[in-house]
């Protein structure tokens, strides 16, 4: 945990809950942290708990919303939008939390473990959901996933958080975050740094290539290998991605602890996560063997998890005081690029009739992001307040 930069005079900043579990805060450990919207004032863990509780309740209530007479379509649409907004704060709040609580030499494994947890959840929900869909109908899938989310939120609230802290966090949200004093984070300085844009571009290309594979791999296997079992190509690559994610975090932190430069390790992880994964994606378009295709797909998805130990934690290296916001910007750009990439992939399939073009697209996007990060990527902090005013 970084040391206190300086004591602000009482009265200049409101007393809010600090992520470091201090009861009151009149200045924070990181410049501008008190104004960070992703949980800097009230703690990322509380933002995650509150948002998860809300989207879990909405998911649980979805079957009921579908039966609300003539207005059910409007209610369903609004609930899906609200769920997306609530889930949108998860990774920025998580990034903000880890940047404050986890030291540099342990961030990669911690973040990779969280990423592996997301994949486990996807597999469990998908597997159980398929059974529930066949046995009990579609509402049971929403009851299961929503109930599981609320159960997790109850566990976190009961065993990991202090009730008084959560009440204070709710009070801070209800009153609104203070906006009368400008943030100390030098935003103009931040976005003038090539390393920041390199991180954003790399995250964008990583997310875009991931969404293209996620959207088109099932169709590729179904059309190219019509006799193959759906559960094999829908489960195996993502199942193998779990140990790959954990291994990437372990090896990354181990290299740093052995004395290798942080930026060298981050770039090595990106070479694996964007470079090597794109090579296996290219191989997918040049094989007629189902076994080889499964190996190439599993390797491509598995190596993409190395991004958790590369660019995802590099954002925390660059700006720990506003890592949540910066990750939100990068992830939003990646999501928008992913939509465009998926549509472009579909267009290429329709016009050329060849899957090779789709995998070439993945390789081009991945290597553009990789080259940008290799040239401009750095690990030095860029969020420190300058000693002079920027005129």
Short mmCIF file of C-alpha atoms in Angstrom, two decimals:
data_model
loop_
_atom_site.label_atom_id
_atom_site.label_comp_id
_atom_site.label_asym_id
_atom_site.label_seq_id
_atom_site.Cartn_x
_atom_site.Cartn_y
_atom_site.Cartn_z
CA UNK A 1 0.00 0.00 0.00
CA UNK A 2 1.51 3.36 -0.99
CA UNK A 3 2.21 5.88 1.73
CA UNK A 4 0.21 8.99 2.41
CA UNK A 5 1.17 11.79 0.04
CA UNK A 6 0.25 14.54 2.45
CA UNK A 7 -2.32 15.59 5.01
CA UNK A 8 -5.09 17.83 3.80
CA UNK A 9 -6.57 20.33 6.16
CA UNK A 10 -9.73 19.02 7.87
CA UNK A 11 -12.82 20.51 6.35
CA UNK A 12 -11.50 20.73 2.81
CA UNK A 13 -12.50 17.18 1.99
CA UNK A 14 -15.65 15.44 3.26
CA UNK A 15 -15.30 12.49 5.59
CA UNK A 16 -15.87 9.41 3.47
CA UNK A 17 -14.88 5.79 3.81
CA UNK A 18 -11.40 5.02 2.52
CA UNK A 19 -10.68 1.81 0.57
CA UNK A 20 -7.81 1.27 3.03
CA UNK A 21 -10.43 0.76 5.80
CA UNK A 22 -9.67 4.01 7.63
CA UNK A 23 -12.79 5.20 9.40
CA UNK A 24 -12.51 8.74 8.06
CA UNK A 25 -10.66 10.26 5.15
CA UNK A 26 -9.44 13.85 4.75
CA UNK A 27 -7.00 13.04 1.97
CA UNK A 28 -6.16 9.74 0.35
CA UNK A 29 -3.17 7.57 -0.30
CA UNK A 30 -3.29 8.23 -4.03
CA UNK A 31 -3.79 11.58 -5.82
CA UNK A 32 -7.40 12.04 -6.89
CA UNK A 33 -8.56 8.73 -5.44
CA UNK A 34 -11.27 10.39 -3.37
CA UNK A 35 -13.10 11.49 -6.52
CA UNK A 36 -12.74 8.31 -8.54
CA UNK A 37 -16.16 7.22 -9.70
CA UNK A 38 -15.51 3.49 -9.74
CA UNK A 39 -15.34 3.13 -6.00
CA UNK A 40 -12.33 5.22 -5.05
CA UNK A 41 -14.31 7.07 -2.40
CA UNK A 42 -16.31 4.21 -0.93
CA UNK A 43 -14.14 1.25 -1.83
CA UNK A 44 -14.20 -0.95 -4.93
CA UNK A 45 -15.33 -3.99 -2.94
CA UNK A 46 -18.49 -2.17 -1.84
CA UNK A 47 -19.26 -1.00 -5.37
CA UNK A 48 -18.92 -4.60 -6.58
CA UNK A 49 -21.18 -5.90 -3.79
CA UNK A 50 -23.89 -3.30 -4.34
CA UNK A 51 -23.90 -3.65 -8.13
CA UNK A 52 -23.88 -7.48 -7.95
CA UNK A 53 -26.79 -7.45 -5.52
CA UNK A 54 -28.76 -5.20 -7.84
CA UNK A 55 -28.13 -7.16 -11.03
CA UNK A 56 -28.73 -10.46 -9.20
CA UNK A 57 -32.14 -9.24 -8.04
CA UNK A 58 -33.01 -8.01 -11.55
CA UNK A 59 -31.96 -11.35 -13.06
CA UNK A 60 -34.04 -13.21 -10.48
CA UNK A 61 -37.07 -11.03 -11.26
CA UNK A 62 -36.76 -11.29 -15.06
CA UNK A 63 -39.35 -14.10 -15.49
CA UNK A 64 -41.82 -12.01 -13.46
CA UNK A 65 -41.17 -8.93 -15.60
CA UNK A 66 -41.97 -10.94 -18.72
CA UNK A 67 -45.52 -11.46 -17.44
CA UNK A 68 -46.42 -7.83 -16.71
CA UNK A 69 -49.17 -7.56 -19.28
CA UNK A 70 -48.84 -5.34 -22.34
CA UNK A 71 -45.87 -3.44 -20.95
CA UNK A 72 -43.67 -6.50 -20.48
CA UNK A 73 -41.45 -5.71 -23.47
CA UNK A 74 -40.61 -2.25 -22.12
CA UNK A 75 -39.87 -3.66 -18.65
CA UNK A 76 -37.69 -6.42 -20.10
CA UNK A 77 -35.76 -3.99 -22.27
CA UNK A 78 -35.18 -1.60 -19.38
CA UNK A 79 -34.10 -4.44 -17.07
CA UNK A 80 -31.54 -5.70 -19.60
CA UNK A 81 -30.11 -2.20 -20.07
CA UNK A 82 -29.94 -1.68 -16.31
CA UNK A 83 -28.27 -5.06 -15.85
CA UNK A 84 -25.63 -4.14 -18.41
CA UNK A 85 -24.96 -0.81 -16.70
CA UNK A 86 -24.61 -2.49 -13.30
CA UNK A 87 -22.30 -5.18 -14.64
CA UNK A 88 -20.29 -2.54 -16.46
CA UNK A 89 -18.83 -1.23 -13.19
CA UNK A 90 -17.52 -4.64 -12.13
CA UNK A 91 -14.15 -4.78 -13.88
CA UNK A 92 -13.34 -1.07 -13.41
CA UNK A 93 -14.14 -1.36 -9.68
CA UNK A 94 -12.15 -4.59 -9.48
CA UNK A 95 -9.18 -2.97 -11.22
CA UNK A 96 -9.36 -0.01 -8.86
CA UNK A 97 -9.52 -2.36 -5.87
CA UNK A 98 -6.57 -4.52 -6.94
CA UNK A 99 -4.41 -1.52 -7.81
CA UNK A 100 -4.82 -0.27 -4.22
CA UNK A 101 -4.71 -3.56 -2.30
CA UNK A 102 -2.28 -5.78 -4.21
CA UNK A 103 1.42 -5.04 -4.58
CA UNK A 104 2.99 -4.91 -8.02
CA UNK A 105 4.74 -8.28 -7.79
CA UNK A 106 1.46 -10.11 -7.00
CA UNK A 107 -1.02 -8.35 -9.29
CA UNK A 108 -0.73 -10.70 -12.25
CA UNK A 109 -1.60 -13.90 -10.39
CA UNK A 110 -4.41 -12.17 -8.48
CA UNK A 111 -5.97 -10.77 -11.64
CA UNK A 112 -5.49 -14.04 -13.52
CA UNK A 113 -7.22 -15.93 -10.72
CA UNK A 114 -10.17 -13.56 -10.94
CA UNK A 115 -10.24 -14.04 -14.71
CA UNK A 116 -10.21 -17.81 -14.27
CA UNK A 117 -13.14 -17.45 -11.86
CA UNK A 118 -15.15 -15.72 -14.56
CA UNK A 119 -14.52 -18.63 -16.91
CA UNK A 120 -15.49 -21.15 -14.24
CA UNK A 121 -18.72 -19.24 -13.68
CA UNK A 122 -19.47 -19.21 -17.39
CA UNK A 123 -18.94 -22.97 -17.68
CA UNK A 124 -20.97 -23.79 -14.56
CA UNK A 125 -23.84 -21.50 -15.51
CA UNK A 126 -23.81 -22.74 -19.10
CA UNK A 127 -23.73 -26.41 -18.09
CA UNK A 128 -26.33 -26.22 -15.32
CA UNK A 129 -28.40 -23.78 -17.37
CA UNK A 130 -28.64 -26.23 -20.26
CA UNK A 131 -29.94 -28.94 -17.94
CA UNK A 132 -32.42 -26.58 -16.28
CA UNK A 133 -33.61 -25.35 -19.66
CA UNK A 134 -34.48 -28.89 -20.74
CA UNK A 135 -36.03 -29.97 -17.43
CA UNK A 136 -37.71 -26.86 -16.02
CA UNK A 137 -38.00 -24.28 -18.80
CA UNK A 138 -36.26 -20.94 -19.43
CA UNK A 139 -37.35 -19.13 -16.21
CA UNK A 140 -35.35 -21.60 -14.11
CA UNK A 141 -32.11 -20.42 -15.77
CA UNK A 142 -32.74 -16.86 -14.55
CA UNK A 143 -33.74 -18.09 -11.08
CA UNK A 144 -30.54 -20.12 -10.86
CA UNK A 145 -28.10 -17.43 -12.05
CA UNK A 146 -29.83 -14.63 -10.13
CA UNK A 147 -30.06 -16.70 -6.95
CA UNK A 148 -26.41 -17.71 -7.23
CA UNK A 149 -25.41 -14.05 -7.53
CA UNK A 150 -27.45 -13.07 -4.47
CA UNK A 151 -26.00 -16.00 -2.53
CA UNK A 152 -22.48 -14.79 -3.33
CA UNK A 153 -23.42 -11.22 -2.33
CA UNK A 154 -24.83 -12.48 0.98
CA UNK A 155 -21.62 -14.40 1.69
CA UNK A 156 -19.45 -11.34 0.96
CA UNK A 157 -21.70 -9.13 3.10
CA UNK A 158 -21.74 -11.59 6.00
CA UNK A 159 -18.11 -12.68 6.16
CA UNK A 160 -15.98 -10.13 4.31
CA UNK A 161 -17.50 -6.70 4.87
CA UNK A 162 -18.36 -4.63 7.91
CA UNK A 163 -22.04 -3.64 8.07
CA UNK A 164 -21.19 -0.12 9.21
CA UNK A 165 -18.84 0.33 6.25
CA UNK A 166 -21.56 -0.73 3.81
CA UNK A 167 -24.08 1.65 5.36
CA UNK A 168 -21.59 4.51 5.01
CA UNK A 169 -20.99 3.52 1.40
CA UNK A 170 -24.73 3.60 0.67
CA UNK A 171 -24.93 6.99 2.33
CA UNK A 172 -22.10 8.32 0.16
CA UNK A 173 -23.84 7.05 -2.97
CA UNK A 174 -27.20 8.49 -1.90
CA UNK A 175 -25.73 11.93 -1.21
CA UNK A 176 -23.65 11.92 -4.38
CA UNK A 177 -19.88 12.16 -4.66
CA UNK A 178 -18.42 15.62 -4.02
CA UNK A 179 -17.75 17.61 -7.17
CA UNK A 180 -16.95 21.04 -5.80
CA UNK A 181 -13.22 20.42 -5.67
CA UNK A 182 -11.46 19.33 -8.87
CA UNK A 183 -9.68 15.99 -8.96
CA UNK A 184 -5.95 16.00 -8.37
CA UNK A 185 -5.46 13.45 -11.14
CA UNK A 186 -3.77 15.31 -14.04
CA UNK A 187 -6.12 14.10 -16.76
CA UNK A 188 -4.58 16.18 -19.54
CA UNK A 189 -1.13 14.93 -18.60
CA UNK A 190 -2.44 11.36 -18.42
CA UNK A 191 -3.87 11.27 -21.92
CA UNK A 192 -0.81 12.94 -23.40
CA UNK A 193 1.29 9.90 -22.51
CA UNK A 194 2.02 7.46 -25.32
CA UNK A 195 2.12 4.62 -22.80
CA UNK A 196 -1.51 5.28 -21.82
CA UNK A 197 -2.69 5.17 -25.43
CA UNK A 198 -0.57 2.06 -26.01
CA UNK A 199 -2.37 0.37 -23.10
CA UNK A 200 -5.77 1.42 -24.43
CA UNK A 201 -4.96 0.23 -27.98
CA UNK A 202 -3.64 -3.10 -26.72
CA UNK A 203 -6.72 -3.66 -24.53
CA UNK A 204 -8.92 -2.69 -27.49
CA UNK A 205 -7.27 -5.20 -29.83
CA UNK A 206 -7.32 -7.90 -27.15
CA UNK A 207 -11.04 -7.46 -26.48
CA UNK A 208 -11.89 -7.20 -30.19
CA UNK A 209 -10.07 -10.40 -31.16
CA UNK A 210 -11.60 -12.22 -28.16
CA UNK A 211 -15.15 -11.20 -29.12
CA UNK A 212 -14.61 -12.29 -32.73
CA UNK A 213 -13.46 -15.75 -31.64
CA UNK A 214 -16.17 -15.99 -28.99
CA UNK A 215 -18.89 -15.17 -31.54
CA UNK A 216 -17.70 -17.14 -34.56
CA UNK A 217 -15.88 -20.23 -33.28
CA UNK A 218 -19.08 -22.23 -32.58
CA UNK A 219 -20.37 -21.50 -36.10
CA UNK A 220 -16.96 -22.38 -37.58
CA UNK A 221 -16.94 -25.79 -35.92
CA UNK A 222 -20.59 -26.46 -36.75
CA UNK A 223 -20.13 -25.68 -40.45
CA UNK A 224 -16.65 -27.11 -40.93
CA UNK A 225 -17.17 -30.25 -38.82
CA UNK A 226 -20.94 -30.92 -38.92
CA UNK A 227 -20.62 -34.33 -37.24
CA UNK A 228 -18.75 -33.00 -34.20
CA UNK A 229 -20.33 -32.77 -30.76
CA UNK A 230 -21.36 -29.25 -29.80
CA UNK A 231 -20.45 -29.61 -26.14
CA UNK A 232 -16.86 -30.49 -27.08
CA UNK A 233 -15.98 -27.33 -28.99
CA UNK A 234 -18.15 -25.16 -26.74
CA UNK A 235 -16.57 -26.37 -23.50
CA UNK A 236 -13.04 -27.72 -24.00
CA UNK A 237 -11.28 -24.49 -25.14
CA UNK A 238 -12.77 -22.48 -22.26
CA UNK A 239 -12.07 -25.27 -19.77
CA UNK A 240 -8.39 -25.34 -20.72
CA UNK A 241 -8.26 -21.55 -20.50
CA UNK A 242 -8.67 -21.77 -16.70
CA UNK A 243 -5.29 -23.39 -15.91
CA UNK A 244 -3.69 -21.27 -18.65
CA UNK A 245 -4.88 -18.10 -16.92
CA UNK A 246 -3.57 -19.25 -13.54
CA UNK A 247 -0.24 -20.28 -15.05
CA UNK A 248 0.23 -16.92 -16.78
CA UNK A 249 -0.27 -15.08 -13.50
CA UNK A 250 2.07 -17.39 -11.65
CA UNK A 251 4.90 -17.14 -14.17
CA UNK A 252 4.49 -13.37 -14.50
CA UNK A 253 4.79 -12.70 -10.77
CA UNK A 254 7.64 -15.20 -10.47
CA UNK A 255 9.65 -13.43 -13.18
CA UNK A 256 9.15 -10.07 -11.46
CA UNK A 257 10.18 -11.50 -8.09
CA UNK A 258 13.32 -12.90 -9.74
CA UNK A 259 14.37 -9.39 -10.74
CA UNK A 260 13.11 -8.98 -14.29
CA UNK A 261 11.84 -5.51 -15.17
CA UNK A 262 8.09 -5.12 -14.83
CA UNK A 263 7.60 -3.74 -18.34
CA UNK A 264 9.68 -6.58 -19.81
CA UNK A 265 7.41 -9.15 -18.16
CA UNK A 266 4.26 -7.29 -19.23
CA UNK A 267 5.43 -7.19 -22.85
CA UNK A 268 6.39 -10.86 -22.76
CA UNK A 269 2.88 -11.71 -21.57
CA UNK A 270 1.42 -9.68 -24.42
CA UNK A 271 3.61 -11.47 -26.95
CA UNK A 272 2.00 -14.67 -25.72
CA UNK A 273 -1.50 -13.23 -25.32
CA UNK A 274 -1.73 -11.42 -28.65
CA UNK A 275 1.13 -12.72 -30.80
CA UNK A 276 1.20 -16.46 -30.14
CA UNK A 277 -2.59 -16.71 -29.79
CA UNK A 278 -3.03 -15.11 -33.23
CA UNK A 279 -0.67 -17.68 -34.79
CA UNK A 280 -2.87 -20.52 -33.53
CA UNK A 281 -5.93 -18.62 -34.78
CA UNK A 282 -4.37 -18.49 -38.25
CA UNK A 283 -3.76 -22.25 -38.10
CA UNK A 284 -7.50 -22.79 -37.61
CA UNK A 285 -8.17 -21.64 -41.15
CA UNK A 286 -5.73 -24.16 -42.65
CA UNK A 287 -6.75 -27.50 -41.17
CA UNK A 288 -9.34 -30.10 -42.08
CA UNK A 289 -8.82 -32.21 -38.95
CA UNK A 290 -11.26 -31.76 -36.08
CA UNK A 291 -8.62 -32.80 -33.54
CA UNK A 292 -6.11 -30.27 -34.84
CA UNK A 293 -8.79 -27.58 -34.96
CA UNK A 294 -9.63 -28.27 -31.32
CA UNK A 295 -5.95 -28.03 -30.37
CA UNK A 296 -5.51 -24.75 -32.26
CA UNK A 297 -8.71 -23.24 -30.85
CA UNK A 298 -7.83 -24.29 -27.29
CA UNK A 299 -4.30 -22.88 -27.66
CA UNK A 300 -5.55 -19.60 -29.10
CA UNK A 301 -8.13 -19.08 -26.33
CA UNK A 302 -5.70 -20.29 -23.68
CA UNK A 303 -2.91 -17.94 -24.69
CA UNK A 304 -5.36 -15.04 -24.80
CA UNK A 305 -5.69 -15.37 -21.03
CA UNK A 306 -2.06 -14.22 -20.79
CA UNK A 307 -3.46 -10.74 -21.43
CA UNK A 308 -4.64 -10.81 -17.79
CA UNK A 309 -0.99 -10.77 -16.76
CA UNK A 310 -0.01 -8.22 -19.38
CA UNK A 311 -2.11 -5.28 -20.41
CA UNK A 312 -4.80 -5.70 -17.73
CA UNK A 313 -2.30 -5.20 -14.91
CA UNK A 314 -0.19 -2.72 -16.89
CA UNK A 315 -3.07 -0.26 -16.53
CA UNK A 316 -2.68 -0.62 -12.76
CA UNK A 317 1.06 -0.02 -13.13
CA UNK A 318 0.51 3.21 -15.04
CA UNK A 319 -2.19 4.84 -12.93
CA UNK A 320 -3.08 3.09 -9.65
CA UNK A 321 -4.94 6.19 -8.43
CA UNK A 322 -7.42 6.04 -11.32
CA UNK A 323 -6.93 2.51 -12.66
CA UNK A 324 -10.67 1.81 -12.55
CA UNK A 325 -11.53 4.77 -14.75
CA UNK A 326 -8.70 4.08 -17.19
CA UNK A 327 -9.64 0.40 -17.46
CA UNK A 328 -13.25 1.45 -18.03
CA UNK A 329 -12.17 3.65 -20.95
CA UNK A 330 -10.05 0.86 -22.45
CA UNK A 331 -12.72 -1.81 -21.93
CA UNK A 332 -15.46 0.37 -23.41
CA UNK A 333 -13.30 0.99 -26.48
CA UNK A 334 -12.66 -2.75 -26.70
CA UNK A 335 -16.35 -3.62 -26.44
CA UNK A 336 -17.27 -1.15 -29.20
CA UNK A 337 -14.43 -2.44 -31.37
CA UNK A 338 -15.64 -5.97 -30.66
CA UNK A 339 -19.08 -5.16 -32.06
CA UNK A 340 -17.50 -3.78 -35.22
CA UNK A 341 -15.10 -6.75 -35.43
CA UNK A 342 -17.87 -9.34 -35.11
CA UNK A 343 -19.92 -7.60 -37.82
CA UNK A 344 -16.88 -7.32 -40.06
CA UNK A 345 -16.16 -11.01 -39.54
CA UNK A 346 -19.69 -11.89 -40.61
CA UNK A 347 -19.37 -9.67 -43.68
CA UNK A 348 -16.12 -11.38 -44.69
CA UNK A 349 -17.71 -14.83 -44.34
CA UNK A 350 -20.67 -13.81 -46.52
CA UNK A 351 -18.60 -12.15 -49.23
CA UNK A 352 -15.70 -14.61 -49.44
CA UNK A 353 -17.26 -17.82 -48.15
CA UNK A 354 -13.98 -18.55 -46.40
CA UNK A 355 -13.23 -18.78 -42.69
CA UNK A 356 -9.58 -18.01 -43.36
CA UNK A 357 -10.42 -14.31 -43.75
CA UNK A 358 -11.95 -14.21 -40.26
CA UNK A 359 -8.85 -15.68 -38.65
CA UNK A 360 -6.65 -13.33 -40.68
CA UNK A 361 -8.73 -10.46 -39.28
CA UNK A 362 -8.10 -11.73 -35.73
CA UNK A 363 -4.36 -11.93 -36.42
CA UNK A 364 -4.19 -8.42 -37.91
CA UNK A 365 -6.07 -6.82 -35.01
CA UNK A 366 -4.05 -8.71 -32.41
CA UNK A 367 -0.68 -7.85 -33.91
CA UNK A 368 -1.55 -4.18 -34.36
CA UNK A 369 -2.24 -3.96 -30.63
CA UNK A 370 0.86 -5.99 -29.83
CA UNK A 371 3.19 -3.82 -31.92
CA UNK A 372 1.77 -0.65 -30.39
CA UNK A 373 2.37 -1.96 -26.88
CA UNK A 374 5.86 -3.26 -27.65
CA UNK A 375 6.93 0.13 -29.01
CA UNK A 376 5.20 2.55 -26.63
CA UNK A 377 4.31 0.47 -23.57
CA UNK A 378 5.84 1.43 -20.21
CA UNK A 379 5.28 0.57 -16.55
CA UNK A 380 6.22 3.87 -14.87
CA UNK A 381 3.44 5.75 -13.10
CA UNK A 382 1.94 8.61 -15.10
CA UNK A 383 -0.78 9.73 -12.67
CA UNK A 384 1.41 11.68 -10.25
CA UNK A 385 0.52 15.33 -9.75
CA UNK A 386 3.04 17.58 -11.53
CA UNK A 387 5.06 20.01 -9.41
CA UNK A 388 3.97 22.97 -11.53
CA UNK A 389 0.64 24.05 -12.92
CA UNK A 390 -0.03 23.15 -16.52
CA UNK A 391 -0.80 26.49 -18.14
#
